[in-house]
């Protein structure tokens, strides 16, 4: 029985998978198992997964003929995991070599339900930036509600936004199974998983060391056009509503819906003006206007004036609130060279 199960969803990741797998092979902590879920890849990912597993008996591979999405890949990994603790790693990212050892020791020494670390963003131009959203230390239930749960519920606009990345944590498998936690959907799936986990956890140990290397590139899911984003976001909000009601989270953030809907609206705008969207520029503008006319979005636009955004997002929010959709379209047309 391994101490840690690391779950990696793999889809069309041939270009990056070597880096990811190498970071696992070189971990200073050796008591792990690696669960690779090949989610219907048609490139060389499947062969790379099988080759890596053949060299290390700590590695197990599950091949799917058709893609079912990142959430179902992670859920399969959770069902198969044998470790006492669980970590998630994306196929186009990697760990620092001491990542698992540091997180394991941090959790062991503190007796916490989970451990968390910072991460390093790596940009295509070679620049790097380090992010650690929680200060180092031990967080009890009340501190978790204030420092982690509340921002994930309602503070979705002001910079820096608290990102609900599951890859920054070492989770208790027992707690996951006891609370029946799982992932849902193709986008923002991390946020709700992390939110619900820490509604059930008693404690968290945090280091600000950047142990996870997060590579930003144009081929990631967050940079590709998502045709059904309005439906995906509606499902996300339904699940968030259910969690807020289940865990009594609403009183601390009375405008959490408006904040969350504004965040979704800004994502929707960027999504419509993505370079790989096949729609005409006029169709894109109409789609953005239609999204803004949804009752919940109209309410957010009317009742909450976003502040503290990054300069670009603040400009988008101001144009949306003013109904200047033609100007918005022209700015994105220039920015994305549509």
Short mmCIF file of N, CA and C in Angstrom, two decimals, residues 51-192:
data_model
loop_
_atom_site.label_atom_id
_atom_site.label_comp_id
_atom_site.label_asym_id
_atom_site.label_seq_id
_atom_site.Cartn_x
_atom_site.Cartn_y
_atom_site.Cartn_z
N UNK A 51 5.06 2.61 -21.84
CA UNK A 51 6.51 2.43 -21.72
C UNK A 51 7.00 2.79 -20.32
N UNK A 52 6.46 3.85 -19.75
CA UNK A 52 6.88 4.28 -18.42
C UNK A 52 6.45 3.25 -17.37
N UNK A 53 5.23 2.71 -17.54
CA UNK A 53 4.74 1.71 -16.60
C UNK A 53 5.56 0.42 -16.66
N UNK A 54 6.05 0.09 -17.85
CA UNK A 54 6.85 -1.14 -18.00
C UNK A 54 8.18 -1.05 -17.26
N UNK A 55 8.65 0.17 -17.00
CA UNK A 55 9.93 0.36 -16.34
C UNK A 55 9.80 0.52 -14.83
N UNK A 56 8.59 0.70 -14.32
CA UNK A 56 8.41 0.98 -12.89
C UNK A 56 7.10 0.35 -12.41
N UNK A 57 7.20 -0.60 -11.48
CA UNK A 57 5.99 -1.31 -11.04
C UNK A 57 5.11 -0.47 -10.12
N UNK A 58 5.53 0.77 -9.83
CA UNK A 58 4.68 1.68 -9.07
C UNK A 58 3.69 2.42 -9.95
N UNK A 59 3.79 2.18 -11.27
CA UNK A 59 2.96 2.91 -12.23
C UNK A 59 1.88 2.00 -12.81
N UNK A 60 0.65 2.50 -12.80
CA UNK A 60 -0.46 1.79 -13.43
C UNK A 60 -1.10 2.69 -14.48
N UNK A 61 -1.48 2.09 -15.60
CA UNK A 61 -2.06 2.85 -16.71
C UNK A 61 -3.45 2.33 -17.02
N UNK A 62 -4.36 3.25 -17.24
CA UNK A 62 -5.72 2.90 -17.67
C UNK A 62 -5.98 3.61 -18.99
N UNK A 63 -6.30 2.82 -20.00
CA UNK A 63 -6.52 3.37 -21.34
C UNK A 63 -8.02 3.41 -21.66
N UNK A 64 -8.48 4.57 -22.10
CA UNK A 64 -9.85 4.71 -22.56
C UNK A 64 -9.86 4.87 -24.07
N UNK A 65 -10.80 4.20 -24.72
CA UNK A 65 -10.88 4.31 -26.18
C UNK A 65 -11.38 5.68 -26.62
N UNK A 66 -12.30 6.24 -25.85
CA UNK A 66 -12.84 7.56 -26.17
C UNK A 66 -12.66 8.49 -24.98
N UNK A 67 -12.44 9.77 -25.28
CA UNK A 67 -12.26 10.75 -24.22
C UNK A 67 -13.57 11.00 -23.48
N UNK A 68 -13.48 10.98 -22.16
CA UNK A 68 -14.64 11.31 -21.32
C UNK A 68 -14.40 12.56 -20.48
N UNK A 69 -13.25 13.21 -20.68
CA UNK A 69 -12.99 14.46 -20.00
C UNK A 69 -12.13 14.31 -18.76
N UNK A 70 -11.56 15.45 -18.34
CA UNK A 70 -10.60 15.45 -17.24
C UNK A 70 -11.24 15.02 -15.92
N UNK A 71 -12.49 15.41 -15.69
CA UNK A 71 -13.14 15.06 -14.42
C UNK A 71 -13.32 13.55 -14.29
N UNK A 72 -13.80 12.91 -15.34
CA UNK A 72 -14.00 11.47 -15.28
C UNK A 72 -12.67 10.73 -15.20
N UNK A 73 -11.63 11.30 -15.80
CA UNK A 73 -10.30 10.68 -15.69
C UNK A 73 -9.81 10.73 -14.25
N UNK A 74 -9.98 11.86 -13.60
CA UNK A 74 -9.58 11.97 -12.19
C UNK A 74 -10.44 11.07 -11.30
N UNK A 75 -11.74 10.99 -11.60
CA UNK A 75 -12.61 10.14 -10.80
C UNK A 75 -12.22 8.67 -10.92
N UNK A 76 -11.84 8.25 -12.12
CA UNK A 76 -11.35 6.88 -12.29
C UNK A 76 -10.11 6.67 -11.42
N UNK A 77 -9.20 7.66 -11.44
CA UNK A 77 -8.00 7.57 -10.62
C UNK A 77 -8.33 7.48 -9.14
N UNK A 78 -9.30 8.24 -8.68
CA UNK A 78 -9.70 8.19 -7.27
C UNK A 78 -10.25 6.82 -6.90
N UNK A 79 -11.02 6.23 -7.80
CA UNK A 79 -11.58 4.90 -7.53
C UNK A 79 -10.50 3.83 -7.47
N UNK A 80 -9.43 4.02 -8.23
CA UNK A 80 -8.36 3.02 -8.30
C UNK A 80 -7.24 3.26 -7.30
N UNK A 81 -7.17 4.45 -6.72
CA UNK A 81 -6.05 4.81 -5.85
C UNK A 81 -5.98 3.93 -4.60
N UNK A 82 -4.77 3.51 -4.28
CA UNK A 82 -4.54 2.67 -3.09
C UNK A 82 -3.82 3.43 -1.98
N UNK A 83 -3.38 4.63 -2.24
CA UNK A 83 -2.61 5.39 -1.27
C UNK A 83 -3.45 5.98 -0.16
N UNK A 84 -2.81 6.26 0.96
CA UNK A 84 -3.47 6.94 2.08
C UNK A 84 -3.76 8.40 1.73
N UNK A 85 -2.93 8.94 0.88
CA UNK A 85 -3.10 10.34 0.47
C UNK A 85 -3.05 10.42 -1.05
N UNK A 86 -3.67 11.47 -1.59
CA UNK A 86 -3.84 11.61 -3.03
C UNK A 86 -3.34 12.97 -3.48
N UNK A 87 -2.63 12.98 -4.60
CA UNK A 87 -2.20 14.23 -5.23
C UNK A 87 -2.58 14.17 -6.71
N UNK A 88 -2.78 15.34 -7.30
CA UNK A 88 -3.12 15.43 -8.72
C UNK A 88 -2.03 16.20 -9.46
N UNK A 89 -1.69 15.69 -10.62
CA UNK A 89 -0.65 16.29 -11.46
C UNK A 89 -1.16 16.32 -12.89
N UNK A 90 -1.06 17.46 -13.54
CA UNK A 90 -1.48 17.56 -14.94
C UNK A 90 -0.36 17.12 -15.86
N UNK A 91 -0.72 16.50 -16.97
CA UNK A 91 0.27 15.88 -17.86
C UNK A 91 1.21 16.88 -18.52
N UNK A 92 0.81 18.15 -18.61
CA UNK A 92 1.68 19.15 -19.23
C UNK A 92 2.45 19.97 -18.19
N UNK A 93 2.35 19.58 -16.91
CA UNK A 93 3.09 20.24 -15.84
C UNK A 93 4.07 19.25 -15.21
N UNK A 94 4.73 19.67 -14.12
CA UNK A 94 5.61 18.74 -13.42
C UNK A 94 5.83 19.20 -11.99
N UNK A 95 6.36 18.30 -11.17
CA UNK A 95 6.72 18.61 -9.79
C UNK A 95 8.19 19.01 -9.70
N UNK A 96 8.52 19.78 -8.67
CA UNK A 96 9.90 19.86 -8.24
C UNK A 96 10.24 18.50 -7.64
N UNK A 97 11.50 18.13 -7.66
CA UNK A 97 11.87 16.76 -7.27
C UNK A 97 11.62 16.46 -5.79
N UNK A 98 11.56 17.49 -4.95
CA UNK A 98 11.33 17.27 -3.52
C UNK A 98 9.87 17.51 -3.14
N UNK A 99 8.97 17.63 -4.11
CA UNK A 99 7.59 18.02 -3.84
C UNK A 99 6.86 17.05 -2.91
N UNK A 100 6.83 15.78 -3.27
CA UNK A 100 6.08 14.82 -2.46
C UNK A 100 6.67 14.65 -1.07
N UNK A 101 8.00 14.64 -0.98
CA UNK A 101 8.65 14.51 0.33
C UNK A 101 8.30 15.69 1.23
N UNK A 102 8.34 16.89 0.67
CA UNK A 102 8.05 18.09 1.46
C UNK A 102 6.60 18.10 1.93
N UNK A 103 5.67 17.79 1.04
CA UNK A 103 4.26 17.78 1.41
C UNK A 103 3.96 16.68 2.42
N UNK A 104 4.56 15.49 2.22
CA UNK A 104 4.33 14.38 3.15
C UNK A 104 4.84 14.73 4.55
N UNK A 105 6.07 15.23 4.64
CA UNK A 105 6.64 15.57 5.94
C UNK A 105 5.87 16.70 6.62
N UNK A 106 5.44 17.66 5.84
CA UNK A 106 4.66 18.78 6.37
C UNK A 106 3.37 18.28 7.01
N UNK A 107 2.69 17.39 6.31
CA UNK A 107 1.44 16.86 6.84
C UNK A 107 1.68 15.93 8.03
N UNK A 108 2.72 15.10 7.94
CA UNK A 108 3.03 14.18 9.03
C UNK A 108 3.37 14.94 10.32
N UNK A 109 4.19 15.95 10.20
CA UNK A 109 4.63 16.69 11.38
C UNK A 109 3.51 17.50 12.01
N UNK A 110 2.56 17.94 11.20
CA UNK A 110 1.47 18.78 11.70
C UNK A 110 0.24 17.97 12.11
N UNK A 111 0.11 16.75 11.55
CA UNK A 111 -1.08 15.95 11.79
C UNK A 111 -2.30 16.47 11.07
N UNK A 112 -2.10 17.31 10.05
CA UNK A 112 -3.21 17.94 9.33
C UNK A 112 -3.87 16.96 8.35
N UNK A 113 -5.08 17.33 7.92
CA UNK A 113 -5.82 16.53 6.94
C UNK A 113 -5.27 16.69 5.53
N UNK A 114 -4.50 17.73 5.30
CA UNK A 114 -3.98 18.01 3.96
C UNK A 114 -2.76 18.90 4.08
N UNK A 115 -2.00 18.97 3.00
CA UNK A 115 -0.86 19.88 2.92
C UNK A 115 -0.95 20.64 1.61
N UNK A 116 -0.42 21.85 1.59
CA UNK A 116 -0.49 22.70 0.40
C UNK A 116 0.84 23.39 0.16
N UNK A 117 1.10 23.71 -1.11
CA UNK A 117 2.34 24.38 -1.48
C UNK A 117 2.05 25.51 -2.46
N UNK A 118 3.07 26.31 -2.74
CA UNK A 118 2.98 27.31 -3.78
C UNK A 118 3.28 26.70 -5.14
N UNK A 119 3.21 27.52 -6.18
CA UNK A 119 3.53 27.02 -7.52
C UNK A 119 4.29 28.08 -8.30
N UNK A 120 4.96 27.63 -9.34
CA UNK A 120 5.67 28.51 -10.24
C UNK A 120 4.96 28.51 -11.59
N UNK A 121 4.56 29.70 -12.05
CA UNK A 121 4.01 29.84 -13.40
C UNK A 121 5.18 30.01 -14.37
N UNK A 122 5.17 29.23 -15.44
CA UNK A 122 6.21 29.34 -16.46
C UNK A 122 5.55 29.74 -17.78
N UNK A 123 5.97 30.88 -18.32
CA UNK A 123 5.35 31.46 -19.50
C UNK A 123 6.13 31.08 -20.77
N UNK A 124 5.48 31.12 -21.92
CA UNK A 124 6.14 30.75 -23.18
C UNK A 124 7.39 31.56 -23.49
N UNK A 125 7.44 32.83 -23.02
CA UNK A 125 8.59 33.68 -23.31
C UNK A 125 9.76 33.46 -22.35
N UNK A 126 9.62 32.47 -21.45
CA UNK A 126 10.69 32.15 -20.52
C UNK A 126 10.56 32.80 -19.15
N UNK A 127 9.64 33.73 -19.00
CA UNK A 127 9.45 34.39 -17.71
C UNK A 127 8.81 33.43 -16.71
N UNK A 128 9.06 33.71 -15.42
CA UNK A 128 8.49 32.89 -14.35
C UNK A 128 7.92 33.80 -13.28
N UNK A 129 6.90 33.31 -12.59
CA UNK A 129 6.38 34.02 -11.43
C UNK A 129 5.93 32.99 -10.41
N UNK A 130 6.15 33.30 -9.14
CA UNK A 130 5.82 32.38 -8.05
C UNK A 130 4.56 32.87 -7.36
N UNK A 131 3.67 31.94 -7.07
CA UNK A 131 2.43 32.30 -6.39
C UNK A 131 2.22 31.37 -5.20
N UNK A 132 1.90 31.96 -4.07
CA UNK A 132 1.49 31.20 -2.88
C UNK A 132 0.35 31.98 -2.25
N UNK A 133 -0.86 31.44 -2.35
CA UNK A 133 -2.03 32.20 -1.95
C UNK A 133 -2.31 32.15 -0.46
N UNK A 134 -1.75 31.16 0.23
CA UNK A 134 -1.91 31.06 1.67
C UNK A 134 -0.56 31.24 2.36
N UNK A 135 -0.55 31.96 3.46
CA UNK A 135 0.68 32.13 4.22
C UNK A 135 1.06 30.81 4.88
N UNK A 136 2.36 30.56 5.06
CA UNK A 136 2.78 29.31 5.70
C UNK A 136 2.20 29.19 7.10
N UNK A 137 1.88 27.95 7.49
CA UNK A 137 1.36 27.72 8.83
C UNK A 137 0.34 26.61 8.86
N UNK A 138 -0.29 26.43 10.01
CA UNK A 138 -1.32 25.41 10.21
C UNK A 138 -2.67 26.10 10.33
N UNK A 139 -3.62 25.68 9.54
CA UNK A 139 -4.96 26.28 9.53
C UNK A 139 -5.96 25.29 10.13
N UNK A 140 -6.70 25.75 11.15
CA UNK A 140 -7.79 24.96 11.70
C UNK A 140 -9.07 25.21 10.92
N UNK A 141 -10.20 24.65 11.37
CA UNK A 141 -11.45 24.75 10.62
C UNK A 141 -11.90 26.19 10.43
N UNK A 142 -11.85 27.01 11.49
CA UNK A 142 -12.29 28.40 11.37
C UNK A 142 -11.39 29.17 10.42
N UNK A 143 -10.08 28.96 10.53
CA UNK A 143 -9.14 29.66 9.64
C UNK A 143 -9.33 29.22 8.19
N UNK A 144 -9.64 27.93 7.98
CA UNK A 144 -9.88 27.43 6.62
C UNK A 144 -11.11 28.09 6.01
N UNK A 145 -12.16 28.23 6.81
CA UNK A 145 -13.37 28.89 6.31
C UNK A 145 -13.08 30.31 5.85
N UNK A 146 -12.28 31.02 6.65
CA UNK A 146 -12.02 32.42 6.35
C UNK A 146 -11.01 32.59 5.22
N UNK A 147 -9.93 31.82 5.26
CA UNK A 147 -8.82 32.04 4.34
C UNK A 147 -8.96 31.32 3.01
N UNK A 148 -9.72 30.23 2.97
CA UNK A 148 -9.79 29.40 1.76
C UNK A 148 -11.22 29.24 1.24
N UNK A 149 -12.13 28.80 2.11
CA UNK A 149 -13.50 28.52 1.66
C UNK A 149 -14.22 29.79 1.22
N UNK A 150 -14.17 30.83 2.05
CA UNK A 150 -14.89 32.06 1.72
C UNK A 150 -14.42 32.70 0.41
N UNK A 151 -13.11 32.80 0.17
CA UNK A 151 -12.69 33.34 -1.13
C UNK A 151 -13.15 32.49 -2.31
N UNK A 152 -13.16 31.17 -2.15
CA UNK A 152 -13.62 30.31 -3.25
C UNK A 152 -15.12 30.46 -3.48
N UNK A 153 -15.85 30.81 -2.45
CA UNK A 153 -17.30 31.01 -2.61
C UNK A 153 -17.59 32.34 -3.28
N UNK A 154 -17.02 33.43 -2.73
CA UNK A 154 -17.51 34.73 -3.16
C UNK A 154 -16.54 35.74 -3.69
N UNK A 155 -15.25 35.60 -3.42
CA UNK A 155 -14.29 36.61 -3.88
C UNK A 155 -13.66 36.17 -5.19
N UNK A 156 -14.41 36.31 -6.28
CA UNK A 156 -13.96 35.77 -7.56
C UNK A 156 -13.50 36.83 -8.55
N UNK A 157 -13.35 38.07 -8.06
CA UNK A 157 -13.03 39.16 -8.98
C UNK A 157 -11.74 39.90 -8.65
N UNK A 158 -11.64 40.45 -7.43
CA UNK A 158 -10.49 41.28 -7.07
C UNK A 158 -9.20 40.47 -7.15
N UNK A 159 -8.15 41.11 -7.62
CA UNK A 159 -6.85 40.48 -7.75
C UNK A 159 -6.09 40.50 -6.42
N UNK A 160 -5.32 39.47 -6.10
CA UNK A 160 -5.25 38.21 -6.86
C UNK A 160 -6.40 37.28 -6.51
N UNK A 161 -7.00 36.68 -7.52
CA UNK A 161 -8.10 35.75 -7.31
C UNK A 161 -7.55 34.47 -6.67
N UNK A 162 -8.26 33.94 -5.67
CA UNK A 162 -7.84 32.69 -5.04
C UNK A 162 -8.17 31.55 -6.00
N UNK A 163 -7.15 30.91 -6.54
CA UNK A 163 -7.35 29.83 -7.51
C UNK A 163 -7.55 28.50 -6.80
N UNK A 164 -8.59 27.79 -7.18
CA UNK A 164 -8.87 26.50 -6.56
C UNK A 164 -8.19 25.35 -7.27
N UNK A 165 -6.88 25.44 -7.45
CA UNK A 165 -6.15 24.39 -8.16
C UNK A 165 -5.98 23.17 -7.25
N UNK A 166 -6.46 22.03 -7.68
CA UNK A 166 -6.30 20.81 -6.89
C UNK A 166 -4.85 20.33 -6.88
N UNK A 167 -4.05 20.77 -7.85
CA UNK A 167 -2.68 20.27 -7.99
C UNK A 167 -1.74 20.79 -6.91
N UNK A 168 -2.17 21.76 -6.13
CA UNK A 168 -1.31 22.34 -5.10
C UNK A 168 -1.47 21.66 -3.74
N UNK A 169 -2.24 20.57 -3.68
CA UNK A 169 -2.58 19.97 -2.39
C UNK A 169 -2.24 18.49 -2.34
N UNK A 170 -2.02 18.02 -1.12
CA UNK A 170 -1.96 16.60 -0.81
C UNK A 170 -3.20 16.31 0.04
N UNK A 171 -4.12 15.48 -0.50
CA UNK A 171 -5.43 15.24 0.11
C UNK A 171 -5.48 13.90 0.84
N UNK A 172 -6.31 13.83 1.85
CA UNK A 172 -6.56 12.57 2.55
C UNK A 172 -7.54 11.72 1.74
N UNK A 173 -7.12 10.50 1.35
CA UNK A 173 -8.01 9.61 0.61
C UNK A 173 -9.21 9.21 1.46
N UNK A 174 -8.98 9.02 2.75
CA UNK A 174 -10.08 8.64 3.65
C UNK A 174 -11.16 9.72 3.68
N UNK A 175 -10.74 10.97 3.77
CA UNK A 175 -11.71 12.06 3.79
C UNK A 175 -12.46 12.16 2.47
N UNK A 176 -11.75 11.98 1.37
CA UNK A 176 -12.38 12.04 0.05
C UNK A 176 -13.48 10.99 -0.07
N UNK A 177 -13.18 9.77 0.34
CA UNK A 177 -14.16 8.70 0.21
C UNK A 177 -15.30 8.84 1.22
N UNK A 178 -14.97 9.29 2.42
CA UNK A 178 -16.00 9.47 3.45
C UNK A 178 -17.00 10.54 3.05
N UNK A 179 -16.51 11.64 2.47
CA UNK A 179 -17.38 12.73 2.04
C UNK A 179 -17.94 12.51 0.63
N UNK A 180 -17.52 11.41 -0.02
CA UNK A 180 -17.98 11.06 -1.38
C UNK A 180 -17.71 12.20 -2.36
N UNK A 181 -16.49 12.67 -2.34
CA UNK A 181 -16.11 13.76 -3.22
C UNK A 181 -15.73 13.24 -4.60
N UNK A 182 -16.04 14.02 -5.62
CA UNK A 182 -15.67 13.67 -6.98
C UNK A 182 -15.60 14.94 -7.82
N UNK A 183 -15.07 14.81 -9.01
CA UNK A 183 -14.97 15.93 -9.94
C UNK A 183 -16.15 15.89 -10.90
N UNK A 184 -16.52 17.07 -11.41
CA UNK A 184 -17.66 17.16 -12.32
C UNK A 184 -17.41 18.26 -13.33
N UNK A 185 -17.54 17.93 -14.61
CA UNK A 185 -17.47 18.95 -15.64
C UNK A 185 -16.10 19.13 -16.26
N UNK A 186 -16.04 19.83 -17.41
CA UNK A 186 -14.79 20.01 -18.14
C UNK A 186 -14.03 21.29 -17.77
N UNK A 187 -14.61 22.12 -16.89
CA UNK A 187 -14.00 23.42 -16.61
C UNK A 187 -14.40 23.87 -15.21
N UNK A 188 -13.49 24.48 -14.48
CA UNK A 188 -13.72 24.93 -13.10
C UNK A 188 -13.99 23.76 -12.16
N UNK A 189 -13.63 22.55 -12.60
CA UNK A 189 -13.90 21.36 -11.80
C UNK A 189 -13.06 21.33 -10.53
N UNK A 190 -11.84 21.87 -10.60
CA UNK A 190 -10.97 21.91 -9.43
C UNK A 190 -11.59 22.73 -8.30
N UNK A 191 -12.14 23.86 -8.68
CA UNK A 191 -12.62 24.84 -7.70
C UNK A 191 -13.63 24.23 -6.73
N UNK A 192 -14.60 23.50 -7.26
CA UNK A 192 -15.64 22.93 -6.41
C UNK A 192 -15.12 21.75 -5.60
#
